[in-house]
Amino acid sequence: MLQQNLSQKQQLKILPQQIQLLNLFHLNTLELEQKIQQEIEENPLLEETPPEDDISLEKFNRESLQDFKDYEEYAYDDFPDYKTEYENYFNSEKVPERALPEITDFRQILKEQFKFNNCSEQDKMLAEHLIDSLSEEGLLEQNLEDIANDISFRFKSWIEVEDLERVLKQIQELEPAGIGARSICESLLLQLKRMNGKRPDVKMAIKLLEVHFSELSSRNMDKIMQLLHIDEEEIKIVLKLIASLKMKPVTSFNSSTANLNIIPDFIVTNEDNSLEVSLYRQRSSSLHINKSWMDRVKGTESNHNTDKATRQYIRNKMNSAQWFISAIHQRESTMLNVMKAIVKLQYDYFQEGDIKLIKPMILKNVADIVGVDISTVSRITSNKYVATPFGTLLLKDLFTEGIINQEGQTISNRVIQTTIEEVIQTEDKQRPYTDQQLVAILSDKGYSIARRTVAKYREILQIPVAQMRTLWA
């Protein structure tokens, strides 16, 4: 028997243009340039006005060609010596004596290794994205859920975290050992598991790292030896084995690294104690619709004899170009508002450049000031840099949570981490501080935090436990 039922339900639908706009928010300066060039090539209605500097340079080049029009005069120069021509390209005092070696990024080497794996095209795409997300030390510091969300928005296809976990395990099997680890402990474990598993010291080291690594500084070594059923000499052998491993997988893998110049997305200048925020390059003003094509569109719309498919194609290209220009303008406007909000919240830090002046700040603080969603702030600040009078900074480093000190003031955890790093740098290398001793030292400085918090910050700073620092002294 057929029946009809009436029900109400709420659904959240994201328009394709909204997804494209979120993707534009996520792009950095270099990626945006590539995206604009791609749109110009695909859409004949979209046009870019070159900067004034390029126009003046082109004019200069045209005028300079007049000097070489007389070929006879150029061919029979009084100084045709090859040395003169050679010195036009190289400074005679700094002539290279040997060819410069080609430098290959370790990520490219990993991608070449992964190609030999028998896997699907989607796994290869996920592997490339994960490899590109690795830090310069070869560690994966970004959360897999965040990476899954980024890939889903970029390729308009939902990606499960379990798929990334599976692909990441394949990456961790590549060379060098320890690559793709999410922490120092995991990197050490990956290196140990490549060794001979029948060796007693390797077995004990794996067990120590899997079970007791996070508690080495909190527990007495006598208790750990009782739990592992080993004596003092054996624990020394195990610790020396762990100390012989690499803390960072890429440290010695590629000794000659390229000198990469970071292109900032924002510029903060200090003029007369007033902070000014600007974009590194504003693109919305240079993009416009081609005037000749605009006239052709108007003529096509008024001419009813034109093929319907042609009119629809031109109309779609026109709408696409108008939307893209509007989206770039909205991106730049939102980026400026977000950066101004960050400067407002971290005003003292941008004035002095002292890391201890960083205040606790989360994405919600910025989102509330700008009036946008937290995800929008996350995408705008992701992989973006700001040039300041005291250096170029990664925006994500400015977002920190707070801890209340003994005076009731909220202190950024970045300040706590810096203090821990300074204390460990000045410690006696033969008798380094345990985590419990660091708790007491921080308490004297007015920071009341738990031992497990100290251990967490120490791992973030990639500083080993006290017993390991003794072996590496």
Short mmCIF file of C-alpha atoms in Angstrom, two decimals:
data_model
loop_
_atom_site.label_atom_id
_atom_site.label_comp_id
_atom_site.label_asym_id
_atom_site.label_seq_id
_atom_site.Cartn_x
_atom_site.Cartn_y
_atom_site.Cartn_z
CA MET A 1 0.00 0.00 0.00
CA LEU A 2 1.42 3.38 -0.99
CA GLN A 3 1.68 6.11 1.65
CA GLN A 4 2.81 9.73 1.67
CA ASN A 5 4.60 11.23 4.68
CA LEU A 6 5.52 14.88 5.22
CA SER A 7 8.62 15.54 7.32
CA GLN A 8 10.94 18.47 8.01
CA LYS A 9 14.68 18.25 8.32
CA GLN A 10 17.58 20.68 8.26
CA GLN A 11 20.50 20.26 5.86
CA LEU A 12 23.68 22.22 5.49
CA LYS A 13 24.63 22.64 1.84
CA ILE A 14 27.79 24.37 0.66
CA LEU A 15 27.68 25.89 -2.80
CA PRO A 16 30.55 25.07 -5.17
CA GLN A 17 31.52 28.76 -5.29
CA GLN A 18 31.78 28.82 -1.48
CA ILE A 19 34.15 25.86 -1.63
CA GLN A 20 36.24 27.64 -4.28
CA LEU A 21 36.38 30.76 -2.11
CA LEU A 22 37.57 28.72 0.89
CA ASN A 23 40.25 27.20 -1.34
CA LEU A 24 41.39 30.71 -2.31
CA PHE A 25 41.65 31.62 1.38
CA HIS A 26 43.96 28.66 1.90
CA LEU A 27 46.43 29.60 -0.86
CA ASN A 28 49.64 31.45 -0.06
CA THR A 29 51.18 34.16 -2.27
CA LEU A 30 53.02 31.80 -4.62
CA GLU A 31 50.06 29.42 -4.98
CA LEU A 32 47.73 32.36 -5.66
CA GLU A 33 49.98 33.54 -8.49
CA GLN A 34 49.78 30.10 -10.07
CA LYS A 35 46.00 30.03 -9.63
CA ILE A 36 45.59 33.45 -11.29
CA GLN A 37 47.77 32.45 -14.25
CA GLN A 38 45.73 29.26 -14.64
CA GLU A 39 42.46 31.22 -14.67
CA ILE A 40 43.82 33.71 -17.24
CA GLU A 41 44.86 30.85 -19.53
CA GLU A 42 41.47 29.11 -19.24
CA ASN A 43 39.26 32.20 -19.43
CA PRO A 44 39.84 34.55 -22.42
CA LEU A 45 37.66 37.25 -20.81
CA LEU A 46 39.97 37.59 -17.80
CA GLU A 47 42.93 39.91 -18.26
CA GLU A 48 45.75 41.17 -16.08
CA THR A 49 47.30 44.62 -16.13
CA PRO A 50 51.08 44.32 -15.62
CA PRO A 51 52.64 46.42 -12.83
CA GLU A 52 54.08 49.83 -13.73
CA ASP A 53 57.59 48.55 -13.08
CA ASP A 54 57.18 45.87 -15.78
CA ILE A 55 55.79 48.44 -18.26
CA SER A 56 58.73 50.81 -17.72
CA LEU A 57 61.19 47.92 -18.01
CA GLU A 58 59.66 46.80 -21.30
CA LYS A 59 59.89 50.37 -22.63
CA PHE A 60 63.54 50.55 -21.58
CA ASN A 61 64.29 47.27 -23.37
CA ARG A 62 62.69 48.51 -26.59
CA GLU A 63 64.74 51.69 -26.53
CA SER A 64 67.95 49.84 -25.74
CA LEU A 65 67.56 47.72 -28.89
CA GLN A 66 68.33 50.81 -30.98
CA ASP A 67 71.98 50.50 -29.95
CA PHE A 68 72.32 47.16 -31.74
CA LYS A 69 70.46 47.80 -34.99
CA ASP A 70 73.65 48.37 -36.92
CA TYR A 71 74.85 44.77 -37.23
CA GLU A 72 78.04 45.77 -39.05
CA GLU A 73 79.08 48.01 -36.21
CA TYR A 74 78.31 45.29 -33.67
CA ALA A 75 80.05 42.50 -35.63
CA TYR A 76 83.34 44.39 -36.14
CA ASP A 77 83.80 45.68 -32.67
CA ASP A 78 87.33 46.63 -31.63
CA PHE A 79 87.13 44.21 -28.65
CA PRO A 80 85.74 40.88 -29.87
CA ASP A 81 87.79 38.99 -27.32
CA TYR A 82 86.00 36.02 -25.69
CA LYS A 83 87.22 37.23 -22.29
CA THR A 84 85.20 40.39 -22.60
CA GLU A 85 82.10 38.34 -23.40
CA TYR A 86 82.85 36.00 -20.50
CA GLU A 87 83.13 38.89 -18.06
CA ASN A 88 79.70 40.14 -19.10
CA TYR A 89 78.24 37.14 -17.33
CA PHE A 90 80.61 36.56 -14.41
CA ASN A 91 82.51 38.82 -12.11
CA SER A 92 86.21 38.20 -12.78
CA GLU A 93 86.89 38.03 -9.04
CA LYS A 94 84.13 35.47 -8.38
CA VAL A 95 84.29 33.09 -11.34
CA PRO A 96 82.98 29.62 -10.33
CA GLU A 97 85.75 27.05 -10.50
CA ARG A 98 83.43 24.05 -10.70
CA ALA A 99 79.86 23.32 -11.59
CA LEU A 100 77.30 23.88 -8.87
CA PRO A 101 75.66 20.62 -7.76
CA GLU A 102 71.96 20.15 -8.37
CA ILE A 103 70.12 20.16 -5.04
CA THR A 104 67.14 17.83 -4.72
CA ASP A 105 64.65 18.29 -1.93
CA PHE A 106 64.18 15.23 0.29
CA ARG A 107 60.43 15.39 -0.37
CA GLN A 108 61.00 14.83 -4.08
CA ILE A 109 63.18 11.80 -3.27
CA LEU A 110 60.40 10.40 -1.06
CA LYS A 111 57.85 10.85 -3.86
CA GLU A 112 60.13 8.97 -6.25
CA GLN A 113 60.43 6.13 -3.72
CA PHE A 114 56.67 5.98 -3.19
CA LYS A 115 56.03 5.54 -6.92
CA PHE A 116 57.38 1.98 -6.65
CA ASN A 117 54.54 1.07 -4.28
CA ASN A 118 51.70 -0.79 -5.92
CA CYS A 119 48.79 1.44 -4.89
CA SER A 120 45.87 3.40 -6.31
CA GLU A 121 46.01 6.89 -7.80
CA GLN A 122 44.18 8.27 -4.76
CA ASP A 123 46.83 6.82 -2.41
CA LYS A 124 49.55 8.43 -4.54
CA MET A 125 47.74 11.78 -4.30
CA LEU A 126 47.40 11.42 -0.51
CA ALA A 127 51.07 10.42 -0.23
CA GLU A 128 52.21 13.52 -2.16
CA HIS A 129 50.11 15.76 0.09
CA LEU A 130 51.45 14.11 3.27
CA ILE A 131 55.04 14.34 2.03
CA ASP A 132 54.60 18.03 1.22
CA SER A 133 53.24 18.52 4.76
CA LEU A 134 56.46 17.24 6.38
CA SER A 135 58.64 19.72 8.23
CA GLU A 136 62.25 20.43 7.24
CA GLU A 137 63.30 17.75 9.76
CA GLY A 138 61.09 15.13 8.11
CA LEU A 139 58.46 15.04 10.88
CA LEU A 140 54.70 15.33 10.42
CA GLU A 141 53.75 18.07 12.88
CA GLN A 142 50.28 18.78 11.48
CA ASN A 143 47.21 16.90 12.73
CA LEU A 144 45.88 14.24 10.34
CA GLU A 145 42.31 15.52 10.77
CA ASP A 146 43.37 19.00 9.62
CA ILE A 147 45.22 17.52 6.64
CA ALA A 148 42.14 15.43 5.74
CA ASN A 149 39.94 18.54 5.83
CA ASP A 150 42.38 20.50 3.65
CA ILE A 151 42.56 17.73 1.04
CA SER A 152 38.77 17.33 1.06
CA PHE A 153 38.22 21.02 0.36
CA ARG A 154 40.99 21.23 -2.23
CA PHE A 155 39.92 18.23 -4.30
CA LYS A 156 36.17 18.44 -3.50
CA SER A 157 36.14 14.83 -2.32
CA TRP A 158 35.76 13.62 1.26
CA ILE A 159 38.91 12.00 2.66
CA GLU A 160 38.81 9.79 5.75
CA VAL A 161 41.50 10.03 8.42
CA GLU A 162 41.88 6.22 8.28
CA ASP A 163 43.00 6.50 4.65
CA LEU A 164 45.70 9.00 5.65
CA GLU A 165 46.82 6.71 8.49
CA ARG A 166 47.21 3.82 6.05
CA VAL A 167 49.20 5.89 3.54
CA LEU A 168 51.34 7.42 6.29
CA LYS A 169 52.44 3.93 7.41
CA GLN A 170 53.64 3.28 3.85
CA ILE A 171 55.60 6.57 3.88
CA GLN A 172 57.20 5.60 7.19
CA GLU A 173 58.64 2.51 5.47
CA LEU A 174 60.65 4.70 3.06
CA GLU A 175 64.21 5.93 3.51
CA PRO A 176 65.57 7.46 5.69
CA ALA A 177 64.39 5.55 8.75
CA GLY A 178 62.12 7.60 10.99
CA ILE A 179 60.68 9.71 8.18
CA GLY A 180 57.04 10.74 8.57
CA ALA A 181 57.00 10.29 12.36
CA ARG A 182 54.62 12.46 14.36
CA SER A 183 56.94 12.80 17.35
CA ILE A 184 60.55 12.19 18.36
CA CYS A 185 59.52 9.05 20.22
CA GLU A 186 57.82 7.60 17.13
CA SER A 187 60.85 8.48 14.99
CA LEU A 188 63.15 6.61 17.40
CA LEU A 189 60.78 3.62 17.39
CA LEU A 190 60.72 3.52 13.58
CA GLN A 191 64.52 3.45 13.53
CA LEU A 192 64.71 0.69 16.15
CA LYS A 193 62.18 -1.48 14.32
CA ARG A 194 64.48 -1.47 11.25
CA MET A 195 67.26 -3.04 13.33
CA ASN A 196 67.76 -6.70 14.19
CA GLY A 197 64.77 -7.49 16.41
CA LYS A 198 66.59 -10.47 17.95
CA ARG A 199 69.13 -8.24 19.71
CA PRO A 200 68.32 -7.95 23.44
CA ASP A 201 69.23 -4.25 23.59
CA VAL A 202 66.96 -3.47 20.61
CA LYS A 203 64.06 -5.39 22.19
CA MET A 204 64.52 -3.58 25.49
CA ALA A 205 64.86 -0.17 23.81
CA ILE A 206 61.59 -0.70 21.91
CA LYS A 207 59.83 -1.76 25.10
CA LEU A 208 61.26 1.20 26.97
CA LEU A 209 60.10 3.69 24.33
CA GLU A 210 56.66 2.14 23.88
CA VAL A 211 55.83 1.92 27.57
CA HIS A 212 58.03 4.16 29.65
CA PHE A 213 59.55 6.86 27.41
CA SER A 214 57.14 9.59 28.58
CA GLU A 215 57.79 8.65 32.21
CA LEU A 216 61.59 8.45 32.18
CA SER A 217 61.91 11.78 33.97
CA SER A 218 58.93 11.33 36.30
CA ARG A 219 59.77 7.92 37.69
CA ASN A 220 62.84 6.85 39.59
CA MET A 221 65.27 4.90 37.42
CA ASP A 222 65.26 2.13 40.05
CA LYS A 223 61.51 1.66 39.55
CA ILE A 224 61.90 1.55 35.78
CA MET A 225 64.65 -1.06 36.05
CA GLN A 226 62.42 -3.16 38.33
CA LEU A 227 59.52 -2.90 35.86
CA LEU A 228 61.74 -3.93 32.93
CA HIS A 229 63.64 -6.55 34.98
CA ILE A 230 67.08 -5.21 34.05
CA ASP A 231 70.06 -3.96 36.02
CA GLU A 232 71.90 -0.62 35.93
CA GLU A 233 74.48 -1.75 33.35
CA GLU A 234 71.76 -2.97 30.98
CA ILE A 235 69.77 0.29 31.23
CA LYS A 236 72.95 2.21 30.35
CA ILE A 237 73.43 0.03 27.24
CA VAL A 238 69.81 0.62 26.20
CA LEU A 239 70.05 4.37 26.73
CA LYS A 240 73.30 4.53 24.74
CA LEU A 241 71.58 2.68 21.89
CA ILE A 242 68.73 5.20 21.92
CA ALA A 243 71.25 8.06 22.11
CA SER A 244 72.98 6.75 18.95
CA LEU A 245 69.80 7.22 16.92
CA LYS A 246 68.95 10.35 14.95
CA MET A 247 66.60 12.81 16.63
CA LYS A 248 65.65 14.28 13.23
CA PRO A 249 65.39 11.92 10.24
CA VAL A 250 66.53 14.48 7.64
CA THR A 251 69.49 15.95 9.57
CA SER A 252 72.16 13.93 7.78
CA PHE A 253 70.06 12.66 4.88
CA ASN A 254 70.53 15.74 2.75
CA SER A 255 73.43 17.81 4.04
CA SER A 256 73.24 20.39 1.26
CA THR A 257 69.83 22.04 1.31
CA ALA A 258 68.63 24.77 -0.96
CA ASN A 259 68.47 28.32 0.30
CA LEU A 260 64.72 28.81 0.05
CA ASN A 261 63.44 32.36 0.23
CA ILE A 262 60.09 32.68 1.95
CA ILE A 263 57.67 34.99 0.18
CA PRO A 264 55.56 36.69 2.89
CA ASP A 265 51.83 37.20 2.52
CA PHE A 266 51.63 40.25 4.82
CA ILE A 267 53.93 43.12 5.69
CA VAL A 268 53.83 44.88 9.08
CA THR A 269 55.78 48.13 9.34
CA ASN A 270 56.37 50.34 12.36
CA GLU A 271 56.21 54.03 11.47
CA ASP A 272 56.29 56.56 14.30
CA ASN A 273 55.17 53.87 16.82
CA SER A 274 52.18 53.09 14.61
CA LEU A 275 51.83 49.62 13.12
CA GLU A 276 50.74 49.51 9.48
CA VAL A 277 49.46 46.30 7.85
CA SER A 278 49.53 45.65 4.11
CA LEU A 279 49.51 42.74 1.68
CA TYR A 280 52.76 41.71 0.03
CA ARG A 281 51.05 42.04 -3.35
CA GLN A 282 47.50 43.17 -4.07
CA ARG A 283 46.09 41.42 -7.14
CA SER A 284 42.42 42.43 -7.33
CA SER A 285 43.28 45.87 -8.75
CA SER A 286 45.30 44.36 -11.61
CA LEU A 287 42.59 41.92 -12.75
CA HIS A 288 39.80 43.05 -15.07
CA ILE A 289 37.64 41.83 -17.94
CA ASN A 290 38.97 42.32 -21.46
CA LYS A 291 37.17 45.31 -23.05
CA SER A 292 37.07 43.86 -26.57
CA TRP A 293 35.57 40.64 -25.25
CA MET A 294 33.08 42.67 -23.21
CA ASP A 295 31.86 44.38 -26.40
CA ARG A 296 31.69 41.01 -28.14
CA VAL A 297 29.56 39.61 -25.32
CA LYS A 298 27.14 42.52 -25.59
CA GLY A 299 26.94 42.05 -29.35
CA THR A 300 26.32 38.32 -28.94
CA GLU A 301 23.52 38.88 -26.42
CA SER A 302 21.75 41.35 -28.73
CA ASN A 303 22.20 39.18 -31.82
CA HIS A 304 19.54 36.47 -31.72
CA ASN A 305 21.05 34.71 -34.74
CA THR A 306 24.04 33.61 -32.62
CA ASP A 307 24.10 29.96 -31.68
CA LYS A 308 22.53 29.28 -28.27
CA ALA A 309 25.45 27.16 -27.11
CA THR A 310 27.88 29.96 -28.04
CA ARG A 311 25.89 32.53 -26.10
CA GLN A 312 25.77 30.22 -23.08
CA TYR A 313 29.53 29.55 -23.24
CA ILE A 314 30.40 33.26 -23.39
CA ARG A 315 27.90 34.05 -20.63
CA ASN A 316 29.45 31.38 -18.37
CA LYS A 317 32.97 32.71 -19.02
CA MET A 318 31.78 36.23 -18.22
CA ASN A 319 30.17 35.15 -14.93
CA SER A 320 33.25 33.10 -14.04
CA ALA A 321 35.60 36.05 -14.63
CA GLN A 322 33.41 38.44 -12.64
CA TRP A 323 33.16 35.99 -9.76
CA PHE A 324 36.92 35.32 -9.73
CA ILE A 325 37.77 39.03 -9.55
CA SER A 326 35.19 39.49 -6.79
CA ALA A 327 36.56 36.44 -4.92
CA ILE A 328 40.14 37.77 -5.08
CA HIS A 329 38.92 41.13 -3.76
CA GLN A 330 37.02 39.42 -0.93
CA ARG A 331 40.06 37.28 -0.12
CA GLU A 332 42.34 40.31 0.17
CA SER A 333 39.81 42.26 2.23
CA THR A 334 39.28 39.36 4.66
CA MET A 335 43.03 38.70 4.90
CA LEU A 336 43.72 42.34 5.80
CA ASN A 337 40.97 42.33 8.43
CA VAL A 338 42.32 39.12 9.97
CA MET A 339 45.90 40.40 10.02
CA LYS A 340 44.83 43.73 11.57
CA ALA A 341 42.98 41.80 14.29
CA ILE A 342 46.10 39.72 15.00
CA VAL A 343 48.25 42.86 15.21
CA LYS A 344 45.68 44.41 17.55
CA LEU A 345 45.76 41.39 19.86
CA GLN A 346 49.58 41.11 19.72
CA TYR A 347 50.35 44.83 19.59
CA ASP A 348 53.16 44.77 22.19
CA TYR A 349 54.87 41.85 20.48
CA PHE A 350 54.86 43.53 17.04
CA GLN A 351 56.22 46.73 18.64
CA GLU A 352 59.21 45.11 20.39
CA GLY A 353 59.69 41.70 18.77
CA ASP A 354 60.24 40.08 22.18
CA ILE A 355 58.78 36.57 22.21
CA LYS A 356 57.92 36.94 25.90
CA LEU A 357 55.38 39.62 24.97
CA ILE A 358 53.22 37.16 23.02
CA LYS A 359 49.75 36.98 24.55
CA PRO A 360 47.49 33.93 24.54
CA MET A 361 45.45 33.95 21.34
CA ILE A 362 43.23 31.37 19.69
CA LEU A 363 41.38 31.36 16.38
CA LYS A 364 38.10 32.27 18.07
CA ASN A 365 39.57 35.54 19.40
CA VAL A 366 40.38 36.68 15.86
CA ALA A 367 37.13 35.35 14.42
CA ASP A 368 35.08 37.32 16.97
CA ILE A 369 36.86 40.59 16.09
CA VAL A 370 36.61 40.13 12.31
CA GLY A 371 33.11 38.64 12.37
CA VAL A 372 33.89 35.49 10.36
CA ASP A 373 33.84 31.76 11.06
CA ILE A 374 36.75 30.09 12.87
CA SER A 375 37.42 27.88 9.82
CA THR A 376 37.91 31.02 7.69
CA VAL A 377 40.55 32.34 10.09
CA SER A 378 42.21 28.92 10.12
CA ARG A 379 42.50 28.83 6.33
CA ILE A 380 43.72 32.42 6.06
CA THR A 381 46.47 31.87 8.67
CA SER A 382 47.46 28.41 7.41
CA ASN A 383 50.90 28.36 5.77
CA LYS A 384 51.02 32.18 5.69
CA TYR A 385 53.99 34.35 6.66
CA VAL A 386 54.25 37.97 7.77
CA ALA A 387 57.31 40.17 7.26
CA THR A 388 58.07 42.34 10.31
CA PRO A 389 60.94 44.68 11.26
CA PHE A 390 62.42 41.85 13.36
CA GLY A 391 62.04 38.98 10.87
CA THR A 392 59.60 36.83 8.93
CA LEU A 393 57.12 34.88 11.07
CA LEU A 394 54.76 31.97 10.50
CA LEU A 395 51.31 33.17 11.54
CA LYS A 396 50.41 29.85 13.17
CA ASP A 397 53.23 30.39 15.69
CA LEU A 398 51.37 33.39 17.11
CA PHE A 399 48.38 31.27 18.16
CA THR A 400 48.98 29.92 21.64
CA GLU A 401 46.87 28.94 24.62
CA GLY A 402 47.27 30.57 28.00
CA ILE A 403 48.26 29.54 31.51
CA ILE A 404 47.41 31.55 34.62
CA ASN A 405 50.49 32.44 36.66
CA GLN A 406 50.73 32.95 40.41
CA GLU A 407 49.73 36.61 40.06
CA GLY A 408 46.51 35.68 38.28
CA GLN A 409 47.69 36.87 34.85
CA THR A 410 47.23 34.75 31.73
CA ILE A 411 50.60 33.89 30.18
CA SER A 412 51.09 32.37 26.72
CA ASN A 413 52.40 28.80 26.72
CA ARG A 414 54.95 30.00 24.14
CA VAL A 415 56.50 32.12 26.91
CA ILE A 416 56.65 29.03 29.15
CA GLN A 417 58.33 27.02 26.39
CA THR A 418 60.92 29.76 25.84
CA THR A 419 61.66 29.86 29.58
CA ILE A 420 62.10 26.06 29.68
CA GLU A 421 64.47 26.24 26.71
CA GLU A 422 66.55 28.98 28.37
CA VAL A 423 66.79 27.04 31.66
CA ILE A 424 67.93 23.84 29.90
CA GLN A 425 70.53 25.74 27.85
CA THR A 426 72.17 27.01 31.06
CA GLU A 427 71.98 23.74 33.04
CA ASP A 428 74.94 21.59 34.05
CA LYS A 429 75.29 19.13 31.17
CA GLN A 430 76.62 16.42 33.50
CA ARG A 431 73.68 16.84 35.90
CA PRO A 432 70.73 18.04 33.80
CA TYR A 433 67.42 19.02 35.36
CA THR A 434 64.64 16.47 35.58
CA ASP A 435 61.08 17.50 34.73
CA GLN A 436 60.25 17.74 38.44
CA GLN A 437 63.20 20.07 39.01
CA LEU A 438 62.05 22.18 36.04
CA VAL A 439 58.63 22.46 37.72
CA ALA A 440 60.30 23.89 40.85
CA ILE A 441 62.43 26.34 38.81
CA LEU A 442 59.40 27.56 36.85
CA SER A 443 57.47 27.93 40.11
CA ASP A 444 60.21 30.25 41.42
CA LYS A 445 59.78 32.30 38.24
CA GLY A 446 56.04 32.59 38.88
CA TYR A 447 54.81 29.83 36.52
CA SER A 448 52.86 27.15 38.36
CA ILE A 449 52.43 24.20 35.97
CA ALA A 450 52.27 20.42 36.35
CA ARG A 451 55.12 18.03 35.59
CA ARG A 452 53.26 16.40 32.70
CA THR A 453 52.85 19.88 31.15
CA VAL A 454 56.61 20.43 31.38
CA ALA A 455 57.18 17.05 29.71
CA LYS A 456 54.72 18.00 26.95
CA TYR A 457 56.43 21.34 26.25
CA ARG A 458 59.85 19.69 26.33
CA GLU A 459 58.75 17.21 23.65
CA ILE A 460 57.34 20.08 21.54
CA LEU A 461 60.77 21.74 21.77
CA GLN A 462 62.38 18.39 20.78
CA ILE A 463 64.45 18.29 23.96
CA PRO A 464 65.16 14.76 25.30
CA VAL A 465 64.72 13.69 28.91
CA ALA A 466 67.41 14.32 31.52
CA GLN A 467 68.99 10.84 31.26
CA MET A 468 69.34 11.21 27.47
CA ARG A 469 70.84 14.70 27.80
CA THR A 470 73.49 13.26 30.11
CA LEU A 471 74.59 10.78 27.41
CA TRP A 472 74.65 13.53 24.75
CA ALA A 473 76.58 16.03 26.88
#
